[in-house]
Coordinates of C-alpha atoms and ligand atoms in Angstrom, one line a residue:
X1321 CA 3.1 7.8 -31.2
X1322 CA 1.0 4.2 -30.4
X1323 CA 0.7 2.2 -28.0
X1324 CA -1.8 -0.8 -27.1
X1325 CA -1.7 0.8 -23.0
X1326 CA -0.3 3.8 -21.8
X1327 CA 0.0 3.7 -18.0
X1328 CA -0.1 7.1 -15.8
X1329 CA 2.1 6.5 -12.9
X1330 CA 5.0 4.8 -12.0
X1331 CA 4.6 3.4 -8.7
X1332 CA 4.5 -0.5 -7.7
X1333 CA 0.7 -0.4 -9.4
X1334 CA 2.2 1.0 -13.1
X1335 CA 5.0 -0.8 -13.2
X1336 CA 3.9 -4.4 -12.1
X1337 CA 1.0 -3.4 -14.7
X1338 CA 3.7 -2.9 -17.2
X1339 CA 6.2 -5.9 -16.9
X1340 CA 3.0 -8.4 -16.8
X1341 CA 1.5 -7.1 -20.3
X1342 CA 5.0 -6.6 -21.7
X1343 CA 5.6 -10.6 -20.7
X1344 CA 2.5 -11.1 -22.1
X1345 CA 3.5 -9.2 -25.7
X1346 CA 1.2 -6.0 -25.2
X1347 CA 2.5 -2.5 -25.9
X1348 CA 3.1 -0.1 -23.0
X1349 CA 4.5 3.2 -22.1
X1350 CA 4.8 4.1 -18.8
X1351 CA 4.1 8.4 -17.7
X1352 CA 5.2 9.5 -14.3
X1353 CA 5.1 13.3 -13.3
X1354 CA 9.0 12.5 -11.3
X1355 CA 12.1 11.0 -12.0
X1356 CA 13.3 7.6 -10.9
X1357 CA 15.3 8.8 -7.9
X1358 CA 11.7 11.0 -6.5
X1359 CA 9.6 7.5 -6.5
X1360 CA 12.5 5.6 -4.5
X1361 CA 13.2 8.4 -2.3
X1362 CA 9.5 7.3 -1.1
X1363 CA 9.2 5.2 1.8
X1364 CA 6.1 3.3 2.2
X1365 CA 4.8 -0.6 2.6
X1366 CA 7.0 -3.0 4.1
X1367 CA 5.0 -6.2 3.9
X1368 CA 3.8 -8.5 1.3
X1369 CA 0.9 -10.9 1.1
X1370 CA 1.6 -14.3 -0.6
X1371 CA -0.2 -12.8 -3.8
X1372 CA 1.7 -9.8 -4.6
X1373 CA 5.0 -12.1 -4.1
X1374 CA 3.6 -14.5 -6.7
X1375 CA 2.9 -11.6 -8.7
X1376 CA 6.3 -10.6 -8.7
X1377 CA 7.8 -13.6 -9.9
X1378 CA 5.0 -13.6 -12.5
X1379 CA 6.6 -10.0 -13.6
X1380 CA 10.1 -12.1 -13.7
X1381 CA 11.2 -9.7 -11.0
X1382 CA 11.3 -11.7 -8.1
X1383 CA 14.4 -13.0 -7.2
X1384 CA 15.8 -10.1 -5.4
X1385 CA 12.9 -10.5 -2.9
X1386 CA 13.3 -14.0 -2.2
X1387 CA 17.2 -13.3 -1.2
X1388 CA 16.9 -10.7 1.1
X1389 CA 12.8 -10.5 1.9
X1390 CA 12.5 -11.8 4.9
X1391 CA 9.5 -14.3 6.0
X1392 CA 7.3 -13.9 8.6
X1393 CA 5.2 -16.3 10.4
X1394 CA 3.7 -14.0 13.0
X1395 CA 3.4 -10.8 14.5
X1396 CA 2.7 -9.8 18.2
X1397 CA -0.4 -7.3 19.7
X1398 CA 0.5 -5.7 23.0
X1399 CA -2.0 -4.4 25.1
X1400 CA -3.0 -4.3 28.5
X1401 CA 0.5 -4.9 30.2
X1402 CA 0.5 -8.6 27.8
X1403 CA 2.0 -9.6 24.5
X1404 CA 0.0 -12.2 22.5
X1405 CA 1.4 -13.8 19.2
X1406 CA -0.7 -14.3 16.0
X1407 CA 0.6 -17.2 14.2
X1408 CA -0.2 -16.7 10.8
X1409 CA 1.8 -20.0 10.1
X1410 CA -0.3 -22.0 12.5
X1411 CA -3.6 -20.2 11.9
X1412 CA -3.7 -19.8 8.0
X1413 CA -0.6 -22.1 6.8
X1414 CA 0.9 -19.2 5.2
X1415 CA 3.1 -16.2 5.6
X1416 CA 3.8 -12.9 5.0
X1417 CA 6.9 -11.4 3.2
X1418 CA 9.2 -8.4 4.7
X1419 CA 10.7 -6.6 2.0
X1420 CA 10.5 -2.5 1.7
X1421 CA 7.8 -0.6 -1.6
X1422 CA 11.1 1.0 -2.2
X1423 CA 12.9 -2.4 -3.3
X1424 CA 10.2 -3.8 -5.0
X1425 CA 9.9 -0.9 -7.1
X1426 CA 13.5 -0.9 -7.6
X1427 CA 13.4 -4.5 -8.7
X1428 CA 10.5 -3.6 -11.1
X1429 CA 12.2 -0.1 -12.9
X1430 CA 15.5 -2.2 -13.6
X1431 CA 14.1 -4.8 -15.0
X1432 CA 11.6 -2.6 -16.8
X1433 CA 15.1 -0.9 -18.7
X1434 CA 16.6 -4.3 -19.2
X1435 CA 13.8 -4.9 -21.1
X1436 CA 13.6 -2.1 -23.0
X1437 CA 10.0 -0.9 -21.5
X1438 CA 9.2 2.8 -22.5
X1439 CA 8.9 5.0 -19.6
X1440 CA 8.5 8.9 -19.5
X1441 CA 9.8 10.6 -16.5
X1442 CA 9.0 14.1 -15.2
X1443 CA 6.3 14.4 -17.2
X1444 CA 4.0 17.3 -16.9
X1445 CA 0.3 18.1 -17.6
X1446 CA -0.3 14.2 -18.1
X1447 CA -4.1 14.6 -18.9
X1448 CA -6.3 11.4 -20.0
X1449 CA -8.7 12.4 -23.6
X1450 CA -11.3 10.6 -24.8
X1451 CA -11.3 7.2 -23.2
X1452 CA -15.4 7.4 -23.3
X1453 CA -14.9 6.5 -26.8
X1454 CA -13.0 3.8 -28.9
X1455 CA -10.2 5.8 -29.2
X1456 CA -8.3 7.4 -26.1
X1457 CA -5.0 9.1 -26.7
X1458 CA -2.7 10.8 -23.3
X1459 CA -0.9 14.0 -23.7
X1460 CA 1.7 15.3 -21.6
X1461 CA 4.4 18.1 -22.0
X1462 CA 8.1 17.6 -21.5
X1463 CA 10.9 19.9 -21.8
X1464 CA 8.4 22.5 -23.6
X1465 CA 7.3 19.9 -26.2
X1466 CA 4.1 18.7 -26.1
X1467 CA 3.6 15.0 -26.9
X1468 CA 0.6 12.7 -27.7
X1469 CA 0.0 9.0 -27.6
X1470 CA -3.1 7.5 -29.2
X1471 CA -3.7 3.7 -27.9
X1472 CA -6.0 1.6 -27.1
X1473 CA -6.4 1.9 -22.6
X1474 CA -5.9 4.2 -20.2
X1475 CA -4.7 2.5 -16.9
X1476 CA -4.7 5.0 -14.2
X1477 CA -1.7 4.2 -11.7
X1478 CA -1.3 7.3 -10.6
X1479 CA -2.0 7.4 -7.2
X1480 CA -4.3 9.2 -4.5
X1481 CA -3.5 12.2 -5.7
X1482 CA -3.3 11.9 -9.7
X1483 CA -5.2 13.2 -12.6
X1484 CA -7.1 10.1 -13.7
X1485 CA -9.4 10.2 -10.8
X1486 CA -9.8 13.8 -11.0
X1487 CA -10.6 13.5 -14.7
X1488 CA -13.8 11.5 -14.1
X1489 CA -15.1 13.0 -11.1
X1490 CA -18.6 14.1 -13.3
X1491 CA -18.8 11.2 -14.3
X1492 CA -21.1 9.4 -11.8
X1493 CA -17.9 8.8 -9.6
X1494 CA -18.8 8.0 -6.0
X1495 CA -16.5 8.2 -3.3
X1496 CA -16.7 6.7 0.1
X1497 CA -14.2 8.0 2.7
X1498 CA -13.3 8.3 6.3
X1499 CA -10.6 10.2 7.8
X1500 CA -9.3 9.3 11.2
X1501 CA -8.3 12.1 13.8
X1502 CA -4.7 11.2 13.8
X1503 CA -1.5 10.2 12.3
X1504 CA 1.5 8.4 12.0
X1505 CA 4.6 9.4 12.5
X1506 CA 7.3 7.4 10.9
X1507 CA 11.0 6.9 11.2
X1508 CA 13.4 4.9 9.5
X1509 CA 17.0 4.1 11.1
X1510 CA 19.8 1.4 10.5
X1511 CA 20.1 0.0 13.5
X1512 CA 18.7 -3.8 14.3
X1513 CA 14.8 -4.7 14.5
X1514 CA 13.8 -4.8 18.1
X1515 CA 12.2 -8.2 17.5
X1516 CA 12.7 -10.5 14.6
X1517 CA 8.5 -9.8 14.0
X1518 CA 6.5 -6.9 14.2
X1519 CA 4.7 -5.7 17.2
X1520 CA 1.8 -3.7 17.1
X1521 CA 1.2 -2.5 20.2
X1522 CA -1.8 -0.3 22.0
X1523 CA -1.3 1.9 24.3
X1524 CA -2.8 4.4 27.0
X1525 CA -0.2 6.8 25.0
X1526 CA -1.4 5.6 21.7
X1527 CA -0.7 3.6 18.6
X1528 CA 3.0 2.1 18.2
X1529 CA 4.2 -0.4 15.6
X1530 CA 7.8 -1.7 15.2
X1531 CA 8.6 -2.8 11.8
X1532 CA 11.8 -3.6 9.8
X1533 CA 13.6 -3.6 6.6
X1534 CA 16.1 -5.7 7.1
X1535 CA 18.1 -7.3 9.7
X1536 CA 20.0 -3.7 10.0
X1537 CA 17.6 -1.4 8.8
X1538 CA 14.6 -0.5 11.4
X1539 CA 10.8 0.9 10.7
X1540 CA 9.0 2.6 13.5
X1541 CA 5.9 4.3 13.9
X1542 CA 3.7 6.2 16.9
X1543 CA 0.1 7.4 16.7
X1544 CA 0.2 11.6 16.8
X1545 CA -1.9 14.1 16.4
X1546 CA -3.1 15.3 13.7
X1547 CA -1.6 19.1 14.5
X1548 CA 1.6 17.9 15.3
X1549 CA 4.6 18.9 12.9
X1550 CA 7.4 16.3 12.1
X1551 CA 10.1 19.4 12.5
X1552 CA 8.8 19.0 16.2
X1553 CA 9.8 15.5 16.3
X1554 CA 13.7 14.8 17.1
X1555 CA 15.0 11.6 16.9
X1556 CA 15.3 11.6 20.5
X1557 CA 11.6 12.5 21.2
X1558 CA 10.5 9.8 19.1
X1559 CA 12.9 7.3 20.7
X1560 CA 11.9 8.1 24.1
X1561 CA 7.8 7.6 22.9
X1562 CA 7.7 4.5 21.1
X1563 CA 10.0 3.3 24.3
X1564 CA 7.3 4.4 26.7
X1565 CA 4.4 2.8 24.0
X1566 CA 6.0 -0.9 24.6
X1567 CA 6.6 -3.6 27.1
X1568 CA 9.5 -3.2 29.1
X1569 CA 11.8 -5.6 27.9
X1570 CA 11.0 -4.3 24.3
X1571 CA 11.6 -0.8 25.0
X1572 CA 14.7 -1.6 27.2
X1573 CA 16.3 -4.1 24.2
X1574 CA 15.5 -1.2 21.2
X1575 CA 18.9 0.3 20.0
X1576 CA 18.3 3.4 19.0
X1577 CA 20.3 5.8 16.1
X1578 CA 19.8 8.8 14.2
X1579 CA 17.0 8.4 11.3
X1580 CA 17.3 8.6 7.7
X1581 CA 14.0 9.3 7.2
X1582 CA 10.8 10.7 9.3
X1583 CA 7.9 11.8 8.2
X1584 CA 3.9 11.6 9.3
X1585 CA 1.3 10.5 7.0
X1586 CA -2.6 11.1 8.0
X1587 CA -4.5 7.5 8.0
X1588 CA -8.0 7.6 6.1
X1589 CA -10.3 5.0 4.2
X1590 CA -11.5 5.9 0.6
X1591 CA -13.2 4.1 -2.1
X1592 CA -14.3 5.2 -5.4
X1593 CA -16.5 3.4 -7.3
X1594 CA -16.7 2.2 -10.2
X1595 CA -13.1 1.5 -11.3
X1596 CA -14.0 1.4 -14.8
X1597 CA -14.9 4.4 -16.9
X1598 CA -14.9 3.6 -20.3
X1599 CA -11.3 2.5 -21.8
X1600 CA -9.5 4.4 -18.1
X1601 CA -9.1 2.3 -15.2
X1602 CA -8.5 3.4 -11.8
X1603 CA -5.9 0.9 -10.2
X1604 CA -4.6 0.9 -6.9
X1605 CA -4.4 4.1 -4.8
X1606 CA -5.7 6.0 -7.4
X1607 CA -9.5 4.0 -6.8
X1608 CA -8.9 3.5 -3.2
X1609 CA -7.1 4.0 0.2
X1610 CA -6.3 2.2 3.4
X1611 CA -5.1 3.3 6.9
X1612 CA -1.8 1.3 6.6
X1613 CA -2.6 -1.0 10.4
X1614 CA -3.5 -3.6 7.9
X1615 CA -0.4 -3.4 5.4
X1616 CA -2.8 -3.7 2.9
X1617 CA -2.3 -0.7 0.5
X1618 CA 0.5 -1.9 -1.9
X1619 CA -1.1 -5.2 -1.5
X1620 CA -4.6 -3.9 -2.9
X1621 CA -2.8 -2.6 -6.2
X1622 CA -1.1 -6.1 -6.7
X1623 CA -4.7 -7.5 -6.8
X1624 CA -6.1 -4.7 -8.9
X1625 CA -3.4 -5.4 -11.5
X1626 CA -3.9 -9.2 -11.2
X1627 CA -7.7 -8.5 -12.3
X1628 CA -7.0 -5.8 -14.9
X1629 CA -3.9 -7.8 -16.2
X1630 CA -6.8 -10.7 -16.5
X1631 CA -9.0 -8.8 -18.4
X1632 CA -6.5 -6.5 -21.2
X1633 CA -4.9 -10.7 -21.6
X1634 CA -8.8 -11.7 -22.5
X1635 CA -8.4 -8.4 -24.9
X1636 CA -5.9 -9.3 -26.9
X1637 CA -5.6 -13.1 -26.7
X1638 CA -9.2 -14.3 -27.0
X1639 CA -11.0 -10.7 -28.3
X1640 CA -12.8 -10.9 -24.9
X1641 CA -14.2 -7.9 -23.1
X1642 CA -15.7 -10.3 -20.3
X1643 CA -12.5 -9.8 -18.2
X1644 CA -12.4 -6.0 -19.1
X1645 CA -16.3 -5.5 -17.6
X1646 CA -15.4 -7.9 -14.7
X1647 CA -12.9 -5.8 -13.5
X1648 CA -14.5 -2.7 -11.3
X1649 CA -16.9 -5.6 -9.6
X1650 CA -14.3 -8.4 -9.3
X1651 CA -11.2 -5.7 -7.5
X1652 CA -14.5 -4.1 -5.4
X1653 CA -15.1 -6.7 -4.2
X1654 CA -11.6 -7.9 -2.8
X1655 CA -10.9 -3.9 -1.9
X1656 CA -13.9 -3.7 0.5
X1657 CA -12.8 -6.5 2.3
X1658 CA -9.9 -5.4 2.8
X1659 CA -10.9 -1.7 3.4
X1660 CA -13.2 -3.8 6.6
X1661 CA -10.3 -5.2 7.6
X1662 CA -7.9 -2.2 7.8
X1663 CA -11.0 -0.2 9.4
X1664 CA -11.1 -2.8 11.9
X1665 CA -7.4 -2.9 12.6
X1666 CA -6.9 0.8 13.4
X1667 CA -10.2 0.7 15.9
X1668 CA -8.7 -2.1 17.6
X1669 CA -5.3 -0.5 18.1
X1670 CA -5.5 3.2 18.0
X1671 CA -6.6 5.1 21.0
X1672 CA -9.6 7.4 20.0
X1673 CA -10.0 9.9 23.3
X1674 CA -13.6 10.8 21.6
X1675 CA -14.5 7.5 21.8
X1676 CA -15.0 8.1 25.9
X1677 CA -14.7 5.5 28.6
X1678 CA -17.1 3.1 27.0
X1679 CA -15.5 2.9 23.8
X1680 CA -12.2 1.5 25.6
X1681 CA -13.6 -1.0 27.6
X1682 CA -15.0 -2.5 24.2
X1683 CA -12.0 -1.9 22.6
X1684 CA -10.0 -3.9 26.0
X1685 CA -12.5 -6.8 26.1
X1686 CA -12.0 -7.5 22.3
X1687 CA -8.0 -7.4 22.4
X1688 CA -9.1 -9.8 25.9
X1689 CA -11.7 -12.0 23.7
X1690 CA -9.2 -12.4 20.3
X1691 CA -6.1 -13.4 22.8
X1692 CA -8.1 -16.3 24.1
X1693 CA -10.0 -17.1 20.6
X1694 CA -8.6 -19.3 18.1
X1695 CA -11.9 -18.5 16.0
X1696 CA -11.2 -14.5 15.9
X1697 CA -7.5 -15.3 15.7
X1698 CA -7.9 -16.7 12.9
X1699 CA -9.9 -14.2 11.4
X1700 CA -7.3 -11.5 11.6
X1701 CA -4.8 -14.2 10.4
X1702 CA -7.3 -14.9 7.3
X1703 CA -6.9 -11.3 6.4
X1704 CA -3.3 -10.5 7.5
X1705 CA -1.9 -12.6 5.3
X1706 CA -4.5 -12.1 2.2
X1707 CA -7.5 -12.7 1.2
X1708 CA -7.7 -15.0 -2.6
X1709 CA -7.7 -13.1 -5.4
Ligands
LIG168 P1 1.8 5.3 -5.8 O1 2.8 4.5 -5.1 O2 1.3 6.5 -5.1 O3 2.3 5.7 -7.2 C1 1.6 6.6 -8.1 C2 2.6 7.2 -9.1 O4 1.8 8.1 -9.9 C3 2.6 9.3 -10.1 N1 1.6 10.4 -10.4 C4 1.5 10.9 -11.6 N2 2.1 10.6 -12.8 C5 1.7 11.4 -13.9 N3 0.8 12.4 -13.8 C6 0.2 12.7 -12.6 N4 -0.7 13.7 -12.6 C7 0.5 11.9 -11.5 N5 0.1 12.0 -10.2 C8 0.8 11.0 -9.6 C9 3.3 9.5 -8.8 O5 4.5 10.3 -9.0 C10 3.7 8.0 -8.4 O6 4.9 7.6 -8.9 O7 0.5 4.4 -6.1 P2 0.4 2.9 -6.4 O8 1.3 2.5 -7.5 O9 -1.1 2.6 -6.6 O10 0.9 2.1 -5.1 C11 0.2 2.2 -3.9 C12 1.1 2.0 -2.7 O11 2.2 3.0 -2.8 C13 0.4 2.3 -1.3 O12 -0.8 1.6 -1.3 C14 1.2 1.7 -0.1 O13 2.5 2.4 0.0 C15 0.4 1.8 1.2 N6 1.2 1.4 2.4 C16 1.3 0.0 2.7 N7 0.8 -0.9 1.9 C17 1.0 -2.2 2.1 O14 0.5 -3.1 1.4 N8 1.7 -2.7 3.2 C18 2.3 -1.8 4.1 O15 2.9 -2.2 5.0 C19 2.0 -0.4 3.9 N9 2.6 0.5 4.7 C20 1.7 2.3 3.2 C21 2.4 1.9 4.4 C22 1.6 3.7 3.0 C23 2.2 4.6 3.8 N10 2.1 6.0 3.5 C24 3.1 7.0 3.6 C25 0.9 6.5 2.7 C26 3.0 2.8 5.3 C27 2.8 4.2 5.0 C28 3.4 5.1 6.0
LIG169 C1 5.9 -0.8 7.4 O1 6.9 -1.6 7.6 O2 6.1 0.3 6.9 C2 4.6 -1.3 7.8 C3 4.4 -2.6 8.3 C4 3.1 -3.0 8.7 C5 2.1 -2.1 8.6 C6 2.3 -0.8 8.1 C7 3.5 -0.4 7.7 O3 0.9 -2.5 9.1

């Protein structure tokens, strides 16, 4: 079998990859190592930048998201006994968009099959050949067969833990990384959003952020320890800290309920670079990882596929390879950025006990200097809402 792109990994990265070059006429088959049900049984990002919701009404796939997303033109930081609002509205003139990873992808697989896009589920040994050369080809083995297709790119989609990555590591691959001494632990529930925007909220107890899907459907997640198991955690437990982690009149108006889903994810920083080895590209958490305090992971891929997207259209249209050698630099250099600003976002509001007594009263005075800033307000406003691609 041929194909103009094959792309490894079916996650919002792949498959917003996918629906732009099929729009745009170029040949693409899409391999995942799980089924359909596996990737939306995943629950991850809840907020959008302006960019990735233009990119998904430049995919056609949009309109779900604009009917039930719902906009946001602030958030809250509490800390120190205080609440203070960040106006993105105000600060930036822009937005953000509330609308779950697990809808979007939805949106994106369905109208992949209504346009008859090529997809491989549960496919296994997925391993990259020859994309050093002019001519890569992918194998993979399903139901004992196994299958090759010979194209033209490689785009690796497949995640922080996928082969493509693994398959260049001697290739001059360096990788930049920092892991933080805790977690998250999350829990999703249908019951209403304690606030109609998030809070993130620092606390002598630790890290707490309230979060939504929906009017009906809530996201919440506490700072733990990196030891601590999520069969430790009953619903009750985790009620009764995120309660103490908030202002009073937050924790007292929460309605609580059993969860649908809980689970802890570690928080680290990594960057490969380059992005680019030969005809394989690393896009989205394959190339690079955020602590999600910034909401900035999904949003990262979206602008890795914008800049890749650019450069396969240059390709094909106008027998350019200027877009194709752009691409490690020009997603690099957005990526770091944002890697700063998710960095930054996790020091502010996590509590780090190895930090010592000096390291909180820095980390007070600048929660004390950005409330009465407009100037560092509107730095964090900048970047919550997205940098230009
Ligand atoms: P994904 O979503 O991991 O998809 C990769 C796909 O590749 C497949 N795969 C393979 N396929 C074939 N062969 C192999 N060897 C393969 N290995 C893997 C996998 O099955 C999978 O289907 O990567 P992608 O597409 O790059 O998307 C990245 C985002 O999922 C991620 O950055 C965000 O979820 C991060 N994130 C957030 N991002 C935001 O922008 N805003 C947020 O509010 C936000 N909150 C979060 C988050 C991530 C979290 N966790 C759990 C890590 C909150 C959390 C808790
Ligand atoms: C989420 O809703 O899952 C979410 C929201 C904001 C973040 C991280 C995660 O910063």
């Amino acid at each position: 079998m041929r194909t103009q792109v094959v792309i490894i990994g079916s996650g919002p990265s792949g498959l917003l990859l996918g629906q732009l070059l099929g729009k745009a006429g170029i040949d693409n088959v899409i391999i995942d190592r799980v089924d359909r049900d596996y990737i939306l049984g995943r629950i991850r990002a809840g907020v959008l930048e302006v960019g990735m919701v233009s990119m998904m009404d430049q995919a056609g796939a949009g309109e779900r998201m604009h009917k039930e997303g719902l906009v946001h033109d602030g958030f809250d930081l509490s800390f120190s006994g205080r609440r203070h609002r960040i106006n993105l509205k105000n600060l930036t003139g822009t937005s953000v968009m509330v609308y779950g990873q697990t809808e979007l992808t939805r949106d994106l697989m369905d109208h992949r099959e209504a346009d008859g896009g090529a997809t491989v589920y549960n496919a296994a040994n997925v391993t990259p050949h020859d994309f050093d050369g002019e001519k890569p080809y992918v194998t993979y083995e399903k139901d004992g067969v196994t299958h090759r297709i010979d194209c033209d790119f490689i785009a690796g989609c497949d995640g922080f833990h996928g082969v493509c990555r693994a398959s260049v590591q001697d290739k001059g691959i360096q990788n930049y990384e920092k892991v933080y001494p805790f977690g998250w632990l999350g829990i999703l529930a249908d019951v209403p959003p304690v606030h109609h925007e998030l809070i993130y909220a620092n606390h002598a107890r630790g890290f707490a952020l309230c979060s939504q899907r929906s009017l009906t459907r809530s996201r919440y997640y506490v700072q733990v320890p990196l030891t601590d198991k999520v069969e430790e955690w009953s619903d009750d437990a985790f009620w009764d800290e995120i309660r103490s982690r908030l202002p009073v009149d937050v924790a007292e108006a929460m309605v609580t309920g059993s969860s649908i889903e809980k689970s802890i994810a570690p928080l680290r920083s990594f960057v490969a670079e380059p992005l680019r080895f030969g005809r394989l590209f690393l896009v989205g958490d394959a190339g690079h990882i955020v602590p999600p305090t910034g909401a900035k992971g999904l949003n990262l891929a979206a602008s890795d596929v914008h800049y890749l997207f650019e450069g396969l259209q240059g390709f094909y249209g106008e027998k350019s390879i200027a877009g194709i050698d752009a691409y490690s630099a020009r997603a690099l250099a957005r990526i770091w950025k944002a890697e700063r600003f998710s960095w930054s976002m996790t020091t502010l509001m996590h509590r780090f006990p190895a930090e010592g007594e000096f390291g909180q009263k820095v980390q007070e005075a600048e929660l004390d200097y950005l409330s009465s800033s407009n100037a560092a307000q509107t730095a964090m406003a900048e970047n919550y809402v997205g940098l230009p691609y």
